[in-house]
Coordinates of C-alpha atoms and ligand atoms in Angstrom, one line a residue:
M1 CA -11.2 9.2 -25.0
K2 CA -11.8 9.2 -21.3
N3 CA -12.5 5.5 -21.3
K4 CA -9.0 5.0 -22.7
R5 CA -7.1 6.6 -19.8
T6 CA -4.0 4.8 -18.6
M7 CA -4.0 4.9 -14.8
M8 CA -0.5 5.1 -13.6
L9 CA -1.3 6.5 -10.2
P10 CA -0.2 4.9 -7.0
G11 CA -3.9 4.4 -6.3
P12 CA -6.6 4.3 -7.2
V13 CA -5.7 2.0 -10.0
D14 CA -7.3 0.4 -13.0
V15 CA -9.8 -2.2 -12.0
P16 CA -9.7 -5.4 -14.1
H17 CA -12.6 -6.0 -16.5
Q18 CA -14.0 -9.0 -14.7
A19 CA -13.9 -7.2 -11.3
L20 CA -15.7 -4.1 -12.9
L21 CA -18.4 -6.4 -14.2
A22 CA -18.7 -8.1 -10.9
S23 CA -19.2 -4.8 -9.1
A24 CA -22.1 -4.0 -11.4
Q25 CA -24.1 -6.9 -10.0
K26 CA -27.6 -6.5 -8.4
M27 CA -27.6 -5.0 -5.0
I28 CA -28.2 -7.3 -2.0
G29 CA -29.1 -6.8 1.6
H30 CA -26.2 -6.9 4.1
R31 CA -28.1 -9.3 6.4
T32 CA -28.7 -11.9 3.8
S33 CA -27.1 -15.3 3.1
D34 CA -25.8 -13.9 -0.2
C35 CA -23.9 -11.2 1.6
E36 CA -22.7 -13.6 4.2
D37 CA -21.3 -15.8 1.4
L38 CA -19.7 -12.7 -0.2
V39 CA -18.0 -11.7 3.1
A40 CA -16.9 -15.4 3.8
E41 CA -15.3 -15.7 0.4
V42 CA -13.6 -12.3 0.7
S43 CA -12.3 -13.2 4.2
E44 CA -10.8 -16.5 3.0
G45 CA -9.2 -14.8 0.0
L46 CA -7.8 -12.0 2.2
K47 CA -6.1 -14.5 4.6
Y48 CA -4.3 -16.0 1.6
V49 CA -3.0 -12.6 0.5
F50 CA -2.2 -11.4 4.0
Q51 CA -0.5 -14.8 4.6
T52 CA -2.2 -15.0 8.0
E53 CA -4.4 -17.1 10.2
N54 CA -5.7 -14.0 11.9
D55 CA -9.1 -12.6 11.1
V56 CA -8.9 -9.9 8.5
L57 CA -11.5 -7.3 9.3
V58 CA -13.3 -5.5 6.6
L59 CA -13.9 -1.8 7.5
T60 CA -15.8 0.6 5.4
C61 CA -13.3 3.4 4.9
S62 CA -10.1 4.1 2.9
G63 CA -6.7 3.1 4.2
T64 CA -6.4 6.1 6.5
G65 CA -9.5 4.9 8.4
G66 CA -7.8 1.5 8.9
L67 CA -4.7 3.2 10.4
E68 CA -6.9 5.3 12.7
A69 CA -8.9 2.3 13.7
T70 CA -5.7 0.4 14.6
L71 CA -4.6 3.1 17.0
A72 CA -8.0 3.7 18.5
N73 CA -8.5 0.0 19.2
T74 CA -5.3 -1.0 20.7
L75 CA -3.9 2.0 22.6
S76 CA -4.7 4.3 25.5
K77 CA -4.1 7.9 26.2
G78 CA -0.5 8.4 27.3
D79 CA 0.8 5.1 25.8
K80 CA 4.2 5.5 24.1
V81 CA 4.8 4.4 20.6
L82 CA 7.8 4.5 18.3
S83 CA 6.9 5.8 14.9
L84 CA 9.3 5.0 12.1
C85 CA 8.9 7.8 9.6
T86 CA 10.4 7.5 6.1
G87 CA 8.0 9.8 4.3
A88 CA 4.6 11.4 4.2
F89 CA 2.6 8.3 5.1
G90 CA 4.8 7.5 8.0
E91 CA 4.2 11.1 9.2
R92 CA 0.5 10.6 8.8
F93 CA 0.5 7.5 11.0
A94 CA 2.4 9.4 13.7
T95 CA 0.1 12.4 13.4
I96 CA -3.1 10.3 13.9
A97 CA -1.6 8.8 17.0
E98 CA -0.8 12.2 18.4
R99 CA -4.4 13.4 17.8
Y100 CA -5.5 10.5 20.0
G101 CA -3.3 11.7 22.9
I102 CA -0.7 8.9 22.4
E103 CA 2.9 9.8 23.1
V104 CA 4.7 9.5 19.9
E105 CA 8.4 9.2 19.5
R106 CA 9.3 9.8 15.8
M107 CA 12.4 8.1 14.4
N108 CA 13.0 10.0 11.2
F109 CA 14.8 8.7 8.2
T110 CA 15.9 10.8 5.2
W111 CA 13.1 10.6 2.6
G112 CA 14.2 8.1 0.0
E113 CA 16.0 5.9 2.6
A114 CA 14.7 2.9 4.4
V115 CA 14.3 2.2 8.1
N116 CA 17.6 1.2 9.6
A117 CA 16.8 -1.7 12.0
D118 CA 20.0 -1.2 13.9
R119 CA 19.0 2.3 14.9
V120 CA 15.6 0.9 16.0
E121 CA 17.4 -1.8 18.1
E122 CA 19.6 0.8 19.7
K123 CA 16.6 2.9 20.7
L124 CA 14.8 -0.2 22.1
K125 CA 17.9 -1.2 24.1
E126 CA 18.2 2.3 25.5
V127 CA 14.5 2.5 26.7
G128 CA 14.2 -1.2 27.7
K129 CA 11.5 -3.8 27.4
G130 CA 7.8 -2.7 27.6
Y131 CA 8.6 1.1 27.2
F132 CA 6.9 1.3 23.8
K133 CA 3.5 -0.2 23.5
A134 CA 3.7 -0.3 19.7
I135 CA 6.0 0.3 16.8
L136 CA 4.4 1.9 13.8
M137 CA 5.8 1.4 10.3
T138 CA 5.0 1.9 6.7
H139 CA 5.8 -1.1 4.5
N140 CA 5.9 0.7 1.2
E141 CA 6.3 4.5 1.6
T142 CA 4.3 5.6 -1.4
S143 CA 5.6 9.2 -1.2
T144 CA 9.1 8.2 -1.9
G145 CA 9.0 4.6 -3.3
I146 CA 11.0 2.9 -0.6
V147 CA 10.2 -0.5 1.0
N148 CA 10.9 -1.0 4.7
H149 CA 11.4 -4.6 5.5
P150 CA 9.2 -5.7 8.3
K151 CA 10.9 -9.0 9.3
P152 CA 13.7 -7.6 11.5
L153 CA 11.3 -5.1 13.0
G154 CA 8.8 -7.9 13.9
K155 CA 11.6 -9.7 15.7
L156 CA 12.6 -6.6 17.6
A157 CA 9.1 -5.7 18.5
K158 CA 8.5 -9.2 20.1
E159 CA 11.9 -9.0 21.9
Y160 CA 11.0 -5.7 23.4
G161 CA 7.3 -6.4 24.2
A162 CA 5.9 -4.0 21.6
L163 CA 3.1 -4.6 19.1
L164 CA 4.0 -4.1 15.4
F165 CA 1.6 -2.1 13.3
I166 CA 2.2 -2.1 9.5
D167 CA 0.7 0.3 7.0
A168 CA 0.6 -1.9 4.0
V169 CA -1.8 0.2 2.1
S170 CA 0.3 0.5 -1.1
S171 CA 2.1 -2.9 -0.8
L172 CA -0.3 -5.7 0.0
A173 CA -0.7 -8.0 -3.0
G174 CA 2.2 -6.2 -4.7
I175 CA 5.1 -6.8 -2.4
E176 CA 5.7 -9.8 -0.2
L177 CA 4.4 -9.4 3.3
K178 CA 4.3 -12.4 5.6
T179 CA 2.0 -11.2 8.3
D180 CA 2.3 -14.2 10.7
K181 CA 5.8 -15.3 9.9
W182 CA 7.1 -11.8 10.4
K183 CA 5.1 -11.3 13.5
A184 CA 3.0 -8.3 12.5
D185 CA 0.2 -7.6 14.9
V186 CA -1.9 -5.3 12.7
V187 CA -1.5 -5.0 9.0
V188 CA -3.6 -2.4 7.2
A189 CA -4.4 -2.5 3.5
S190 CA -7.0 -0.9 1.3
T191 CA -8.9 -2.0 -1.9
Q192 CA -7.8 0.7 -4.4
K193 CA -4.1 -0.1 -4.6
A194 CA -2.5 -3.5 -5.5
L195 CA -5.8 -5.2 -4.7
M196 CA -7.0 -3.4 -7.9
S197 CA -10.5 -2.9 -6.7
P198 CA -12.5 0.3 -6.4
P199 CA -11.9 2.4 -3.3
G200 CA -14.1 1.9 -0.2
L201 CA -12.7 -0.7 2.1
A202 CA -9.8 -1.0 4.5
L203 CA -8.7 -4.5 5.3
V204 CA -7.1 -5.1 8.6
S205 CA -5.4 -8.2 9.9
V206 CA -5.5 -8.3 13.7
S207 CA -3.4 -10.7 15.8
P208 CA -4.5 -12.2 19.1
A209 CA -2.1 -9.9 21.0
A210 CA -3.6 -6.9 19.3
M211 CA -7.1 -8.2 20.2
K212 CA -5.9 -8.5 23.8
A213 CA -4.7 -4.9 23.6
R214 CA -8.2 -3.9 22.4
E215 CA -9.5 -5.1 25.8
E216 CA -7.1 -2.8 27.7
S217 CA -7.5 0.2 25.4
D218 CA -9.4 3.3 26.7
L219 CA -9.7 5.3 23.6
P220 CA -13.2 5.9 22.1
K221 CA -14.2 3.5 19.4
F222 CA -17.5 2.6 17.8
Y223 CA -17.8 2.5 14.0
W224 CA -14.5 0.7 13.6
D225 CA -14.5 -1.2 16.9
F226 CA -12.4 -4.4 16.2
K227 CA -14.3 -6.3 18.9
R228 CA -17.7 -5.7 17.2
A229 CA -16.2 -6.3 13.8
K230 CA -14.7 -9.6 15.0
R231 CA -18.0 -10.6 16.7
F232 CA -20.0 -10.0 13.5
L233 CA -17.4 -11.8 11.4
N234 CA -17.2 -14.9 13.7
E235 CA -20.6 -15.2 15.4
R236 CA -23.2 -14.0 13.0
P237 CA -21.2 -15.2 11.1
N238 CA -19.7 -13.4 8.1
Q239 CA -21.4 -10.1 8.6
T240 CA -20.1 -6.6 9.3
P241 CA -21.5 -4.4 12.1
S242 CA -22.8 -1.7 9.6
T243 CA -23.6 -1.8 5.9
P244 CA -20.4 -2.6 4.0
A245 CA -19.5 -1.2 0.6
I246 CA -21.1 -4.1 -1.2
T247 CA -20.1 -3.1 -4.8
T248 CA -16.5 -2.9 -3.7
L249 CA -16.8 -6.3 -2.0
Y250 CA -18.1 -7.8 -5.3
A251 CA -15.1 -6.5 -7.1
L252 CA -12.7 -7.6 -4.4
R253 CA -14.0 -11.1 -4.4
E254 CA -13.3 -11.4 -8.1
V255 CA -9.8 -9.9 -7.7
L256 CA -8.9 -12.3 -4.8
K257 CA -10.0 -15.2 -7.0
E258 CA -7.7 -14.0 -9.8
I259 CA -4.8 -13.5 -7.4
K260 CA -5.3 -17.1 -6.1
E261 CA -5.4 -18.5 -9.6
E262 CA -2.2 -16.6 -10.6
G263 CA -0.5 -17.5 -7.3
L264 CA 0.9 -14.9 -4.9
G265 CA 4.5 -15.6 -5.8
E266 CA 3.8 -15.0 -9.5
V267 CA 1.9 -11.8 -8.6
F268 CA 5.0 -10.5 -6.7
D269 CA 7.3 -11.5 -9.6
R270 CA 5.1 -9.7 -12.0
H271 CA 5.3 -6.5 -9.9
K272 CA 9.1 -6.9 -9.7
I273 CA 9.4 -7.0 -13.5
M274 CA 7.2 -4.0 -14.1
A275 CA 9.2 -1.9 -11.6
K276 CA 12.5 -3.1 -13.0
A277 CA 11.5 -2.2 -16.6
F278 CA 10.2 1.2 -15.6
R279 CA 13.2 2.1 -13.5
S280 CA 15.6 0.9 -16.2
A281 CA 13.9 3.1 -18.7
M282 CA 14.0 6.2 -16.5
K283 CA 17.7 5.8 -15.9
K284 CA 18.3 5.3 -19.6
I285 CA 16.7 8.6 -20.5
G286 CA 18.9 10.3 -17.9
L287 CA 16.5 10.8 -15.0
G288 CA 17.5 10.1 -11.4
L289 CA 15.5 7.8 -9.2
L290 CA 14.8 8.9 -5.6
V291 CA 15.5 5.3 -4.4
D292 CA 18.5 4.0 -6.3
N293 CA 19.0 0.8 -4.4
E294 CA 17.2 -2.0 -6.2
D295 CA 16.6 -4.1 -3.1
E296 CA 14.9 -1.3 -1.3
A297 CA 13.0 0.1 -4.3
S298 CA 9.3 -0.2 -4.3
K299 CA 7.7 -2.7 -6.7
T300 CA 4.4 -0.8 -6.8
V301 CA 5.5 2.9 -7.2
T302 CA 8.6 4.7 -8.5
A303 CA 9.5 8.3 -7.7
V304 CA 11.6 9.9 -10.5
E305 CA 13.6 13.1 -10.1
L306 CA 12.3 15.9 -12.3
P307 CA 14.8 18.0 -14.1
K308 CA 14.8 21.5 -12.6
E309 CA 13.8 23.2 -15.9
I310 CA 10.6 21.2 -16.2
K311 CA 7.5 22.1 -14.2
F312 CA 5.7 19.2 -12.7
S313 CA 2.2 20.7 -13.4
T314 CA 3.2 21.0 -17.1
L315 CA 4.3 17.4 -17.3
K316 CA 1.2 16.2 -15.5
E317 CA -1.2 18.2 -17.7
R318 CA 0.5 17.4 -21.0
L319 CA 0.5 13.6 -20.2
L320 CA -3.2 13.8 -19.5
E321 CA -4.2 16.0 -22.4
E322 CA -2.0 14.6 -25.1
H323 CA -1.6 11.0 -23.9
N324 CA -4.6 10.3 -21.7
L325 CA -2.3 9.2 -19.0
Y326 CA -2.4 9.8 -15.2
I327 CA 0.7 10.2 -13.1
T328 CA 1.1 12.1 -9.9
G329 CA 3.6 14.3 -7.9
S330 CA 4.9 13.9 -4.4
K331 CA 4.4 15.5 -1.0
G332 CA 6.2 17.6 1.5
H333 CA 9.6 18.9 0.5
L334 CA 9.5 16.6 -2.6
K335 CA 6.6 18.5 -4.0
G336 CA 7.4 19.6 -7.6
K337 CA 10.8 17.9 -7.5
V338 CA 9.7 14.3 -8.3
F339 CA 7.0 12.7 -10.2
R340 CA 5.6 9.3 -9.2
V341 CA 4.3 6.5 -11.4
G342 CA 2.3 3.6 -9.9
H343 CA 2.8 0.2 -11.4
M344 CA 0.7 -2.1 -9.4
G345 CA -2.2 -4.5 -9.6
N346 CA -3.5 -4.7 -13.2
T347 CA -0.6 -2.7 -14.7
T348 CA 0.6 -4.5 -17.9
K349 CA 3.8 -4.4 -19.9
S350 CA 1.9 -2.3 -22.5
D351 CA 1.0 0.2 -19.8
I352 CA 4.6 0.5 -18.9
L353 CA 5.7 1.0 -22.5
T354 CA 2.9 3.5 -23.2
T355 CA 4.0 5.5 -20.1
I356 CA 7.6 5.5 -21.1
S357 CA 6.7 6.6 -24.6
A358 CA 4.5 9.4 -23.4
L359 CA 7.2 10.6 -20.9
E360 CA 9.9 10.5 -23.6
I361 CA 7.8 12.6 -26.0
V362 CA 6.7 15.2 -23.4
L363 CA 10.1 15.5 -21.6
K364 CA 11.9 15.9 -24.9
D365 CA 9.5 18.5 -26.0
E366 CA 10.1 20.3 -22.7
G367 CA 13.8 20.4 -23.4
L368 CA 15.3 17.2 -21.9
D369 CA 18.1 15.9 -24.0
L370 CA 17.1 12.3 -24.8
E371 CA 16.9 9.9 -27.6
L372 CA 13.3 8.9 -28.4
G373 CA 12.8 5.2 -27.9
S374 CA 15.9 4.7 -25.7
G375 CA 13.8 4.2 -22.6
I376 CA 11.4 1.9 -24.3
K377 CA 14.3 -0.2 -25.6
A378 CA 15.7 -0.5 -22.0
A379 CA 12.3 -1.7 -20.8
Q380 CA 11.8 -4.1 -23.7
E381 CA 15.2 -5.6 -22.9
I382 CA 14.0 -6.3 -19.3
F383 CA 10.8 -7.9 -20.6
Y384 CA 12.7 -9.9 -23.2
K385 CA 15.2 -11.2 -20.7
E386 CA 12.4 -12.1 -18.2
E387 CA 10.6 -14.2 -20.8
R388 CA 13.6 -16.3 -21.7
Ligands
PLP401 N1 -0.7 4.8 3.6 C1 0.0 4.7 2.5 C2 1.3 4.0 2.4 C3 -0.6 5.2 1.3 O1 0.0 5.0 0.1 C4 -1.9 5.8 1.4 C5 -2.5 6.4 0.2 O2 -1.8 6.6 -0.9 C6 -2.5 5.9 2.6 C7 -1.9 5.4 3.7 C8 -3.8 6.5 2.7 O3 -4.7 5.8 2.1 P1 -6.2 6.3 1.7 O4 -6.1 7.3 0.7 O5 -6.8 5.0 1.2 O6 -6.8 6.7 3.0

C-alpha cells in the first residue's frame, strides 16, 4: 500500500503525475542545448511565480542552502542584521547568520503570532538609517503556521536603507508573494514544497541591490556564489556553474507549466480553500488551532493543538499504519504539543477529506470526545460554498 500514501507533510509533498513522468526522462549533459533550454524555461516560469523581473538563480541544495547562500553572498563579518523570529525557521535564519560572524539582533515574537511591523519600525527609528544592513524574515513560518506579511517590511527596509531577505521556502506558489512590488531583495524558495517537485533545488530571486551587496561582501563563497550563478545564467547562457539536479529540473519545468496554465491567482485561491476547509474541520471536532486569526493563518500548513491525553507519536504512527497518511509534529517548545498538516501544491479536496476522516477515527479511538463525520461535514460545507 506504500504507493497509496497520502502525503500531508509541509514538505516534501506529493509530486503530480505529469511531473513525476517528466522527471523520469533520459539524462542529458548539463553543457548541452537541451539542458540550456530546460534552464531557460525554468527561469522564465520562476519569474512568473516569484512575480519578479530579477534573475532567479537555481542552486543545487535544499532551502537551507538558499538561506545560507543569501547571507554569504551579501554580507560581511560584523555587519548588523535584524532577524524577525516567529518560530523555528526564523531562528534558523538567524543562527546561520551568526555562524558567519554577522551581528544578529533577534526580534522575537511569540510562536503562533505574526511579526508586528510597528515594533520593527520603532526599532529602525531608534537605531537610524543604515544601521542594519539587512532584515531577515520568514514569509510562512512552517513550524507554527503563521504568515508574516512582507509588504510593510519591504517599505520599512527601503526607508531605513536595509536589504530585505525573505525565506519563502514553504510559501512560494502557495501564498501570494509579490517580490518586486513588495521590494524584496532576496527571496528563497525550494522545490519540494508548494512547487510540488522533488527535493534538490533552492530557487533564489536576487535584486540589483543585493547583487551590488555581493560586490562588497567579504564572506567566503564558491559553490553558491551569486555572481558565478548569474554569469552562467546570463552569459553562457542558461547554464549553472556546476551540475544541477537535472531530474528535479525536469519535474519543475512541468509544474511551472501547470501553474501558468492554472493561473497564479487561481493557485492561491485553491490553497485558501484547502486551508479553510481543514481549519474549519479541526475546530468542529473541538481542537484548537495555534493560529486562530484567519488573515494570518498559513494557507500551506496548519498547526493543530493536540489534546494533552493523546501522545503525538501514537497519533503519527497510527495514521501511517492504519490510514497510510503522513503528518508531522512541530519543533522547539511546541514539540509533542501540536501536530502539523501540510496542504500545499498538489493537495486535493479528497486529500483533505481523507485526512480529516483518518484524524477523526484515530483521535476518537484515543479518547477524544467527537462525533464521527462532523469535521468532514464542516469541510464539505466550505467546499460546497466555494463551488456555488
Ligand atoms: N524555511 C522554511 C520556512 C521551511 O519550512 C523549511 C523546511 O521546512 C526550511 C526553511 C528548510 O528547508 P530545507 O529542508 O529545504 O532545507
